[in-house]
Amino acid sequence: MAASSDRSPPPFSSAAEQPEEAAPADMADGDSDEGEDIFVNNTNPVAVSRGVSQPERVSEEPPDLFTEEEEAGNTNTKSNGVHSDDDNDLFADAHVELNTDKSGSSDRKELSSSSSSSSGPLPSSSFTQNPALVQPSSLEQLEEEEAKDSFDLDVAVTNPEKVGDGMNAYVAYKVSTRTSLAMFRNKTFSVRRRFSDFLGLYEKLSVKQSHHGCIIPPPPEKSVVGMTKVKVGMDDPSSVEFVERRRAALERYLQRIVSHPSLLQDPDVREFLEREELPRAVNTQALSGAGFLKMINKASEAVNKMTIKMNESDTWFEDRFQEVENEEQQLRKLQAVVDSLVNHRKELCGNTAVFAKSMAMLGNSEDNTALSRALSQLAEVEDKMEQLHQEQAASDFFIFAELLGDYIRLLGAVRGCFDQRTRAWQRWQEAQSTLQKKRESEAKLLWANKPEKLQQAKEEIADWEARVTQYERDFDRIGMTVRKEVLRFEKEKAKDFKSQIIRYLEAMVQSQQRLIKFWEAFLPEAKAIA
Amino acid sequence: MTDCLWLDEKTEDSITQNSPEQEGLDDGPDFLSEEDRGSRAVNVDLQTDATLQVDISDALSERDKVKFTVHTKSTLPNFKQNEFSVVRQHEEFIWLHDSFVENEEYAGYIIPPAPPRPDFDASREKLQKLGEGEGSMTKEEFTKMKQELEAEYLAIFKKTVAMHEVFLCRVAAHPVLRKDLNFHVFLEYNQDLSVRGKNKKEKLEDFFKNVVKSADGVLVAGVKDVDDFFEHEKTFLLEYHNRVKDASAKSDRMIRSHKNAADDINRMASSLYALGTQDATDICKFFLKVSELFEKTRKIEARVAADEDLKLADLLKYYLRESQAAKDLLYRRSRSLVDYENANKALDKARAKNRDVLQAETSQQLCCHKFEKISESAKQELIDFKTRRVAAFRKNLVELAELELKHAKGNLQLLQSCMGVLKGNT
C-alpha cells in the first residue's frame, strides 16, 4: 500500500482541490524534457491540465476564450512510496488550463506558468473544461485551500485530430503526462492514442486478478452514430461537440485511473501513457469475435448471479450493494431530467433567436422612432439572452449531465466489484465441495483398498486443500479491497459532486449577473419612448 | 378621449372573490400576484371619466363557460340607476362586437377587437392527465404538479377576464360607441340577452363573407389612394400587422420553451430531494440544500415566463387584433371610395343618357357623404391608434424590463446566499 500517507485518498478528478505543498522540492529543471513541453509556458496551443502550485505562487489565469475562468481541477496521485521524495513537489507554476472550445480545434490559451522552476510535477489537473467556467475569484478561493495531497502525476487529453479518411478514419488524441515518479522514463512526455486504445486499457485492467475488487473506472461509451458522423467528415457543430465531449470524458477517465493508487502501479497503465506505438486493441471492436464472446460471457454471468445466492456473513456488503443500486436508479432519473432540461434550453435558444429577429423586423416597420429604436434594442437584448441560454445549456450539459453519466457508469463498476467478490466466494465454495467429494472418494478407496489410486487421491486432496485455502484467502482479500475501495469511492463521489454542483451554480450566478446587465441597459431605452 | 390602454392587473383585485368551480381548485399558490401589481396607480389613464365607468368585478368559471359580472358606474341620464351590475357570458360580448361591426354608422371607426374565447381546454386536459397518472408518481410530485396546474388555470382565467374588460373599457372610452344603444342594453339589461351562438349555417355564411371580403380587400387595396396620409397608413398597417403576427407567434413559442425549462428544473429539484433523503451523510444534506435552491429558482423562472407572457406576448396579441381592426377600417373606407367612384361613373352615364339623373345624383351624393364622413373619422382614429399603441408598448416594455430585473436580482441573491452556505459547509 502506499507509503505513509497523511494525505487523504486522491480525489476523483475533483475540480475543487488545490493541492498545496509546504516545501517545493528541488528538482532538475523540468524543462529538460524532450519534445513539446506542454506544461511550460510556450506557445504551443495545447490544452494542459492545470494545477495549482504552492500558495505563494498562485497566479491569475488569463481570461480564456469564453471570458470566463476555468477552474483548476486536480487529480492527485499518491506517491505510493515510489517517489523518493516524500514531499511531493508541486508544480511551481500555476498553469492555466486551456480548453478546447467546442470546435475541438487547437485554440488554446497560453499557459501562464510563471517560472520554469522545475519543481516537479504539477499537482494535477484539469478538469475537463468546457464552456461554462468559473470566475477567477473562485479559483483564488480554491487555490487557498489546504492541500490534502501532493500530486505526482498529471495527465491531459488534448488535440483531437482526425486521421485517415472515410470509414477507416479515426480520431487520435494526444495524451500528455507530466510526472515526477521514478517509474517513468521521462518527466514529461506525450503519445497519441485513439479511442480503442483507451478501451483496450480498460479491458486489460479488468481481467487482471490482482485488480479484482478494485473499482476500475469505466471508459466513455462507444457511439457508432457519433463516430460515423465524424468519419464521414462532417464539420457540423454536433460532431464537433461530440468530439469535445469524448475528449473530456477520456481525460476524466485517465485522471481517475491515475489517481487510483494501485492502478497507477500497473504496467499496462504505464505502457499506455508512455509507449510510442500501442498494438491495436482489436478485441474492443463491437462487431468482432471478441466482442461477441464478451456478450456471451456477460449473459452467462448474469444468469449465474441469479442462481447463486451468497451466504452473506457480513451485512455490510449487502447494505452497500443495495445502496448502490438505489443510487444508480436515482441518478438515472436525475440524468433523464437534466437531459430534458438541456433539450428545452436548446429549444429556448432557438426560439429566442427567432423571436429576436421577428422583433427587429417589427421595430423596423414601426413608424414612431423612439418606439422603433426601443424595439430594436429589445431585439438585441433577446439576442444576448439567446447566447446566455446557449451557455447555460452547455453548462447544464457539460458540468451536470456528464457528471451524472460518469457516476452512473462508475456505480456500474462498483456493482462489478461486488460481483467479483461473489464470484470469489463461489469459487471458494465450489472448491470446498470438490474437496469434500475427493475426501469421500478417498474414503471409498480406503475401503476398497486400492493403493495406487489411493495415492493419487491423496495427492488430489492435498492439491484441493491448497486451493481451498488459496480461494479463501482470495475471497477475504477481495472483501477487504472492496471495502476499502467503496469507502474511497464514497469520499471521492461526495467531493466530486459537491465541486461540480458548485461550479454549476457559479455558472448560473454568472449568467444571472449578465442578464441583469442586459436588462439594465434596456430599461432607459424603454423609458425614453415618447 | 380617454383611452383604455392595455389593461393592467387591476383585475387582480376584482377576481379575488372568484371561485373557479373546478374540482379541487382553489386560489392556489397565486404566483401571479405580486406586490407590484399595485402599479395600477401608474395606469396611464383608465377611466378618468366619471360619466361612464365599466369594469368586470367578478367572474365565475363553470363547467364550460365563464360568467362575467359587468359592473357599471355612470352619471349618464340614459341609465335607470347610477351603479349596477349584470352577468354576461362570452357570446354576449361577441354579439355586442358584431353589432358594432355590422352597423354602417360605425364604419368610420376602429371597432375594438372582440375578446378571444376563454379557452381552458388545454389546462383541463392537463389536469385530467394528471389525475390519471396519479398512481405513477410520489405524493409530493403529485401535489406539486397539481398546484402548478391550478396556478396555470388561474393565470389563464385572469387573462381572459382582463381581455373582456379591456374590450368594454375601450367601448366605454370611445365618444361615439359609448352611446350605442346595444351597449347600454348590454350593460343594463339584467336578463339573459339570449344571443345564441351562431349556428352552423350562420357560421358558414360568415366564412363566405370573410372570403369575399378578403378577395375584395385585395382588389380594393390595389386602388391607389389620392390621400397621402391614407396611402401611407395602408402600407404601414399591412406590414405592421404581418410583423406583429409573426412576433406574436414567435413570442408564444419562446415563452413556452421557457416554461418547459422551468418545469424541468422542478423535476430536478424533486430528484435531488429523493437523492438527499436516502441518507444523513454530508453529501445528502448537500443535495437537500441544492434541491431547495432549485425549487426556489424554478419558481422565479416560472414567474419570469409568466411576466413575459403578460407583458410581451399578450401585448403583441392585442395589437395583432387591433391592427386587424384598423385594417378593417381602411378596408371599409376604400370600399366606400370605390362605391363613390362607381356612383360618379353611374352619374356620368345617367347624364349622358339623360335618364334617372336625379336618382344617380342622390346616390352619388350619398356615397360622397359617406366617404367623407368615414375618411374624417378614420383619420382621427388612426392617429389615436398610433398614440395608444406607443403608450401601451412603452408601459409594457418598461414593466417588462423592471420585472426581468427584479426577478434576476432575486434569483442572483438566492443563488449567492445558497452558494455561501454550500461552500461554507464543505
CSV table of C-alpha atoms in Angstrom, one decimal, chain B residues 18-296:
chain,number,residue,atom,x,y,z
B,18,ASN,CA,-64.0,34.3,-7.7
B,19,SER,CA,-64.1,30.7,-7.1
B,20,PRO,CA,-63.5,28.6,-10.2
B,21,GLU,CA,-65.7,25.7,-9.6
B,22,GLN,CA,-63.4,23.1,-10.9
B,23,GLU,CA,-62.9,20.2,-8.7
B,24,GLY,CA,-60.3,20.8,-6.1
B,25,LEU,CA,-59.3,24.1,-7.5
B,26,ASP,CA,-58.6,26.8,-5.0
B,27,ASP,CA,-56.9,30.0,-5.3
B,28,GLY,CA,-53.7,28.1,-5.2
B,29,PRO,CA,-50.3,29.5,-4.9
B,30,ASP,CA,-51.1,32.7,-6.5
B,31,PHE,CA,-47.8,33.1,-8.1
B,32,LEU,CA,-49.1,35.8,-10.3
B,33,SER,CA,-49.9,38.1,-7.5
B,34,GLU,CA,-47.0,40.3,-6.8
B,35,GLU,CA,-46.7,43.4,-4.9
B,36,ASP,CA,-46.0,45.5,-7.9
B,37,ARG,CA,-49.4,44.5,-9.2
B,38,GLY,CA,-50.5,47.6,-7.3
B,39,SER,CA,-49.0,49.6,-10.1
B,40,ARG,CA,-52.4,50.4,-11.3
B,41,ALA,CA,-51.8,53.8,-9.9
B,42,VAL,CA,-49.4,54.2,-12.7
B,43,ASN,CA,-52.1,53.1,-15.1
B,44,VAL,CA,-51.9,55.9,-17.5
B,45,ASP,CA,-55.5,56.9,-18.0
B,46,LEU,CA,-58.1,54.4,-17.4
B,47,GLN,CA,-61.4,55.8,-16.5
B,48,THR,CA,-60.7,59.3,-15.6
B,49,ASP,CA,-64.1,59.9,-16.9
B,50,ALA,CA,-66.8,59.6,-14.3
B,51,THR,CA,-69.7,59.7,-16.7
B,52,LEU,CA,-69.2,56.1,-17.6
B,53,GLN,CA,-67.0,53.5,-15.9
B,54,VAL,CA,-67.2,49.9,-16.7
B,55,ASP,CA,-65.3,47.0,-15.2
B,56,ILE,CA,-65.6,43.3,-14.6
B,57,SER,CA,-65.9,43.0,-10.9
B,58,ASP,CA,-66.2,39.2,-10.7
B,59,ALA,CA,-66.0,36.1,-12.7
B,60,LEU,CA,-67.1,32.6,-12.3
B,61,SER,CA,-65.9,29.6,-14.1
B,62,GLU,CA,-68.3,26.8,-14.6
B,63,ARG,CA,-68.0,23.5,-16.5
B,64,ASP,CA,-67.6,25.0,-19.9
B,65,LYS,CA,-68.4,28.6,-19.6
B,66,VAL,CA,-67.3,31.7,-17.8
B,67,LYS,CA,-69.7,34.1,-16.3
B,68,PHE,CA,-68.5,37.7,-16.0
B,69,THR,CA,-70.1,40.2,-13.7
B,70,VAL,CA,-70.1,43.5,-15.5
B,71,HIS,CA,-70.2,46.4,-13.2
B,72,THR,CA,-71.1,49.9,-14.4
B,73,LYS,CA,-70.9,53.3,-12.7
B,74,SER,CA,-72.4,56.1,-14.6
B,75,THR,CA,-73.8,59.6,-14.2
B,76,LEU,CA,-75.5,59.5,-17.6
B,77,PRO,CA,-79.2,60.0,-17.7
B,78,ASN,CA,-79.8,57.1,-20.0
B,79,PHE,CA,-79.5,54.6,-17.2
B,80,LYS,CA,-82.0,54.0,-14.6
B,81,GLN,CA,-79.5,53.8,-11.8
B,82,ASN,CA,-76.1,55.2,-11.1
B,83,GLU,CA,-74.5,51.9,-10.3
B,84,PHE,CA,-75.5,48.4,-11.3
B,85,SER,CA,-74.2,45.0,-12.4
B,86,VAL,CA,-75.2,42.3,-14.7
B,87,VAL,CA,-73.9,38.9,-15.5
B,88,ARG,CA,-72.7,38.2,-19.1
B,89,GLN,CA,-71.2,35.4,-21.0
B,90,HIS,CA,-68.6,35.4,-23.7
B,91,GLU,CA,-71.2,35.0,-26.5
B,92,GLU,CA,-72.9,38.2,-25.4
B,93,PHE,CA,-69.6,40.1,-25.8
B,94,ILE,CA,-69.3,38.7,-29.3
B,95,TRP,CA,-72.8,39.8,-30.1
B,96,LEU,CA,-72.1,43.3,-29.0
B,97,HIS,CA,-68.9,43.4,-31.1
B,98,ASP,CA,-70.6,42.1,-34.1
B,99,SER,CA,-73.4,44.6,-33.8
B,100,PHE,CA,-70.8,47.3,-34.0
B,101,VAL,CA,-69.2,45.8,-37.0
B,102,GLU,CA,-72.5,45.5,-38.8
B,103,ASN,CA,-73.6,49.0,-38.0
B,104,GLU,CA,-73.0,51.2,-41.0
B,105,GLU,CA,-72.8,54.2,-38.8
B,106,TYR,CA,-69.7,53.0,-37.2
B,107,ALA,CA,-67.9,52.2,-40.5
B,108,GLY,CA,-65.5,55.0,-39.8
B,109,TYR,CA,-64.3,53.9,-36.5
B,110,ILE,CA,-61.8,51.3,-35.4
B,111,ILE,CA,-64.1,48.8,-33.7
B,112,PRO,CA,-62.4,47.5,-30.6
B,113,PRO,CA,-61.4,43.9,-31.3
B,114,ALA,CA,-63.5,41.2,-29.7
B,115,PRO,CA,-62.0,39.3,-26.8
B,116,PRO,CA,-60.9,35.8,-27.6
B,117,ARG,CA,-63.0,32.9,-26.4
B,118,PRO,CA,-62.0,31.7,-22.9
B,119,ASP,CA,-60.0,28.5,-23.6
B,120,PHE,CA,-59.4,26.2,-20.7
B,121,ASP,CA,-59.3,23.1,-22.8
B,122,ALA,CA,-55.5,22.7,-22.7
B,123,SER,CA,-55.4,23.3,-19.0
B,124,ARG,CA,-58.3,21.0,-18.3
B,125,GLU,CA,-56.7,18.3,-20.4
B,126,LYS,CA,-53.6,18.5,-18.4
B,127,LEU,CA,-55.4,18.3,-15.1
B,128,GLN,CA,-57.2,15.2,-16.3
B,129,LYS,CA,-54.0,13.6,-17.4
B,130,LEU,CA,-52.5,14.4,-14.1
B,131,GLY,CA,-55.4,12.7,-12.4
B,132,GLU,CA,-55.0,9.6,-14.5
B,133,GLY,CA,-51.3,9.5,-13.8
B,134,GLU,CA,-51.7,9.9,-10.1
B,135,GLY,CA,-50.6,6.4,-9.4
B,136,SER,CA,-47.3,6.6,-11.1
B,137,MET,CA,-45.7,9.4,-9.1
B,138,THR,CA,-45.0,10.2,-5.5
B,139,LYS,CA,-47.3,12.1,-3.3
B,140,GLU,CA,-45.1,15.2,-3.3
B,141,GLU,CA,-44.7,15.2,-7.0
B,142,PHE,CA,-48.4,14.9,-7.5
B,143,THR,CA,-49.2,17.8,-5.2
B,144,LYS,CA,-46.6,19.9,-6.7
B,145,MET,CA,-47.8,19.3,-10.2
B,146,LYS,CA,-51.4,19.8,-9.2
B,147,GLN,CA,-50.5,23.2,-7.7
B,148,GLU,CA,-48.8,24.2,-10.8
B,149,LEU,CA,-51.6,23.3,-13.0
B,150,GLU,CA,-54.0,25.1,-10.8
B,151,ALA,CA,-51.8,28.2,-10.9
B,152,GLU,CA,-51.8,27.9,-14.7
B,153,TYR,CA,-55.5,27.6,-14.8
B,154,LEU,CA,-55.8,30.7,-12.6
B,155,ALA,CA,-53.5,32.6,-14.9
B,156,ILE,CA,-55.5,31.8,-18.0
B,157,PHE,CA,-58.6,32.7,-16.1
B,158,LYS,CA,-57.3,36.1,-15.1
B,159,LYS,CA,-56.1,36.8,-18.6
B,160,THR,CA,-59.5,36.1,-20.1
B,161,VAL,CA,-61.2,38.3,-17.7
B,162,ALA,CA,-58.7,41.1,-18.4
B,163,MET,CA,-59.3,40.8,-22.1
B,164,HIS,CA,-63.0,41.0,-21.8
B,165,GLU,CA,-62.6,44.0,-19.6
B,166,VAL,CA,-60.4,45.8,-22.0
B,167,PHE,CA,-63.0,45.4,-24.7
B,168,LEU,CA,-65.6,47.0,-22.6
B,169,CYS,CA,-63.4,49.8,-21.5
B,170,ARG,CA,-62.4,50.6,-25.0
B,171,VAL,CA,-66.0,50.9,-26.0
B,172,ALA,CA,-66.8,53.0,-22.9
B,173,ALA,CA,-64.0,55.3,-23.7
B,174,HIS,CA,-64.9,55.8,-27.3
B,175,PRO,CA,-67.0,59.0,-27.7
B,176,VAL,CA,-69.4,57.6,-30.2
B,177,LEU,CA,-69.6,53.9,-29.4
B,178,ARG,CA,-70.3,54.5,-25.8
B,179,LYS,CA,-73.6,56.0,-26.8
B,180,ASP,CA,-74.6,52.9,-28.7
B,181,LEU,CA,-77.9,51.5,-27.6
B,182,ASN,CA,-76.9,47.9,-27.8
B,183,PHE,CA,-74.1,48.8,-25.5
B,184,HIS,CA,-76.4,50.2,-23.0
B,185,VAL,CA,-78.7,47.3,-23.2
B,186,PHE,CA,-75.6,45.1,-22.7
B,187,LEU,CA,-74.7,46.9,-19.6
B,188,GLU,CA,-78.1,47.3,-18.0
B,189,TYR,CA,-80.5,44.6,-19.1
B,190,ASN,CA,-80.3,42.2,-16.3
B,191,GLN,CA,-81.8,39.3,-18.0
B,192,ASP,CA,-80.2,37.0,-20.4
B,193,LEU,CA,-79.8,38.6,-23.7
B,194,SER,CA,-80.5,35.3,-25.3
B,195,VAL,CA,-78.0,35.7,-28.0
B,196,ARG,CA,-77.3,32.3,-29.1
B,197,GLY,CA,-74.0,31.5,-30.6
B,198,LYS,CA,-74.1,31.3,-34.4
B,199,ASN,CA,-75.4,28.1,-35.7
B,200,LYS,CA,-73.7,26.2,-38.4
B,201,LYS,CA,-75.5,27.9,-41.2
B,202,GLU,CA,-74.6,31.3,-39.9
B,203,LYS,CA,-71.0,30.3,-39.4
B,204,LEU,CA,-70.8,29.1,-42.9
B,205,GLU,CA,-72.3,32.5,-44.1
B,206,ASP,CA,-69.7,34.2,-42.1
B,207,PHE,CA,-67.0,32.2,-43.6
B,208,PHE,CA,-68.1,33.1,-47.1
B,209,LYS,CA,-68.4,36.7,-46.1
B,210,ASN,CA,-64.8,36.6,-45.0
B,211,VAL,CA,-63.6,35.0,-48.1
B,212,VAL,CA,-65.4,37.6,-50.2
B,213,LYS,CA,-64.1,40.3,-48.0
B,214,SER,CA,-60.5,39.3,-48.4
B,215,ALA,CA,-60.8,38.9,-52.1
B,216,ASP,CA,-62.4,42.2,-52.2
B,217,GLY,CA,-59.9,43.6,-49.9
B,218,VAL,CA,-57.1,42.6,-52.3
B,219,LEU,CA,-58.9,44.3,-55.2
B,220,VAL,CA,-59.6,47.4,-53.2
B,221,ALA,CA,-56.1,47.5,-51.8
B,222,GLY,CA,-54.9,47.8,-55.3
B,223,VAL,CA,-56.6,51.1,-55.7
B,224,LYS,CA,-54.1,53.8,-55.0
B,225,ASP,CA,-55.4,56.4,-52.7
B,226,VAL,CA,-55.1,60.0,-53.5
B,227,ASP,CA,-54.7,60.9,-50.0
B,228,ASP,CA,-51.1,60.5,-48.8
B,229,PHE,CA,-52.0,60.0,-45.3
B,230,PHE,CA,-54.2,57.0,-46.0
B,231,GLU,CA,-51.8,55.6,-48.6
B,232,HIS,CA,-49.1,55.7,-46.0
B,233,GLU,CA,-51.3,54.2,-43.4
B,234,LYS,CA,-52.3,51.4,-45.6
B,235,THR,CA,-48.8,50.3,-46.4
B,236,PHE,CA,-47.8,50.8,-42.8
B,237,LEU,CA,-50.6,48.8,-41.4
B,238,LEU,CA,-50.3,45.9,-43.8
B,239,GLU,CA,-46.6,45.5,-43.0
B,240,TYR,CA,-47.1,46.1,-39.3
B,241,HIS,CA,-49.9,43.7,-39.0
B,242,ASN,CA,-47.9,40.9,-40.6
B,243,ARG,CA,-44.9,41.5,-38.4
B,244,VAL,CA,-46.9,41.7,-35.3
B,245,LYS,CA,-48.5,38.4,-36.2
B,246,ASP,CA,-45.1,36.9,-36.7
B,247,ALA,CA,-43.7,38.3,-33.5
B,248,SER,CA,-46.7,37.2,-31.5
B,249,ALA,CA,-46.4,33.6,-32.7
B,250,LYS,CA,-42.7,33.5,-32.0
B,251,SER,CA,-43.0,35.1,-28.6
B,252,ASP,CA,-45.5,32.4,-27.7
B,253,ARG,CA,-43.1,29.7,-28.7
B,254,MET,CA,-40.3,31.2,-26.8
B,255,ILE,CA,-42.3,31.6,-23.6
B,256,ARG,CA,-43.5,28.0,-23.9
B,257,SER,CA,-39.9,26.8,-24.1
B,258,HIS,CA,-39.1,28.9,-21.1
B,259,LYS,CA,-41.9,27.3,-19.1
B,260,ASN,CA,-40.7,23.9,-20.2
B,261,ALA,CA,-37.3,24.6,-18.9
B,262,ALA,CA,-38.7,25.8,-15.6
B,263,ASP,CA,-40.7,22.6,-15.3
B,264,ASP,CA,-37.5,20.6,-15.8
B,265,ILE,CA,-35.8,22.4,-13.0
B,266,ASN,CA,-38.7,21.5,-10.9
B,267,ARG,CA,-38.2,17.8,-11.6
B,268,MET,CA,-34.6,18.2,-11.0
B,269,ALA,CA,-35.4,19.5,-7.6
B,270,SER,CA,-37.6,16.5,-6.8
B,271,SER,CA,-34.9,14.1,-8.0
B,272,LEU,CA,-32.3,15.8,-5.9
B,273,TYR,CA,-34.6,15.7,-3.0
B,274,ALA,CA,-35.0,12.0,-3.4
B,275,LEU,CA,-31.3,11.5,-3.5
B,276,GLY,CA,-30.9,13.7,-0.5
B,277,THR,CA,-33.3,11.8,1.6
B,278,GLN,CA,-31.5,8.5,1.2
B,279,ASP,CA,-29.1,9.1,4.0
B,280,ALA,CA,-28.0,11.6,6.5
B,281,THR,CA,-24.5,12.0,5.2
B,282,ASP,CA,-22.9,15.3,4.3
B,283,ILE,CA,-23.4,14.8,0.7
B,284,CYS,CA,-27.1,14.1,1.2
B,285,LYS,CA,-27.5,17.3,3.2
B,286,PHE,CA,-25.8,19.0,0.3
B,287,PHE,CA,-28.3,17.5,-2.1
B,288,LEU,CA,-31.2,18.6,0.0
B,289,LYS,CA,-29.9,22.2,0.1
B,290,VAL,CA,-29.4,22.2,-3.7
B,291,SER,CA,-32.9,20.7,-4.2
B,292,GLU,CA,-34.3,23.5,-2.1
B,293,LEU,CA,-32.4,26.1,-4.1
B,294,PHE,CA,-33.7,24.7,-7.4
B,295,GLU,CA,-37.2,24.8,-6.1
B,296,LYS,CA,-36.9,28.4,-5.4
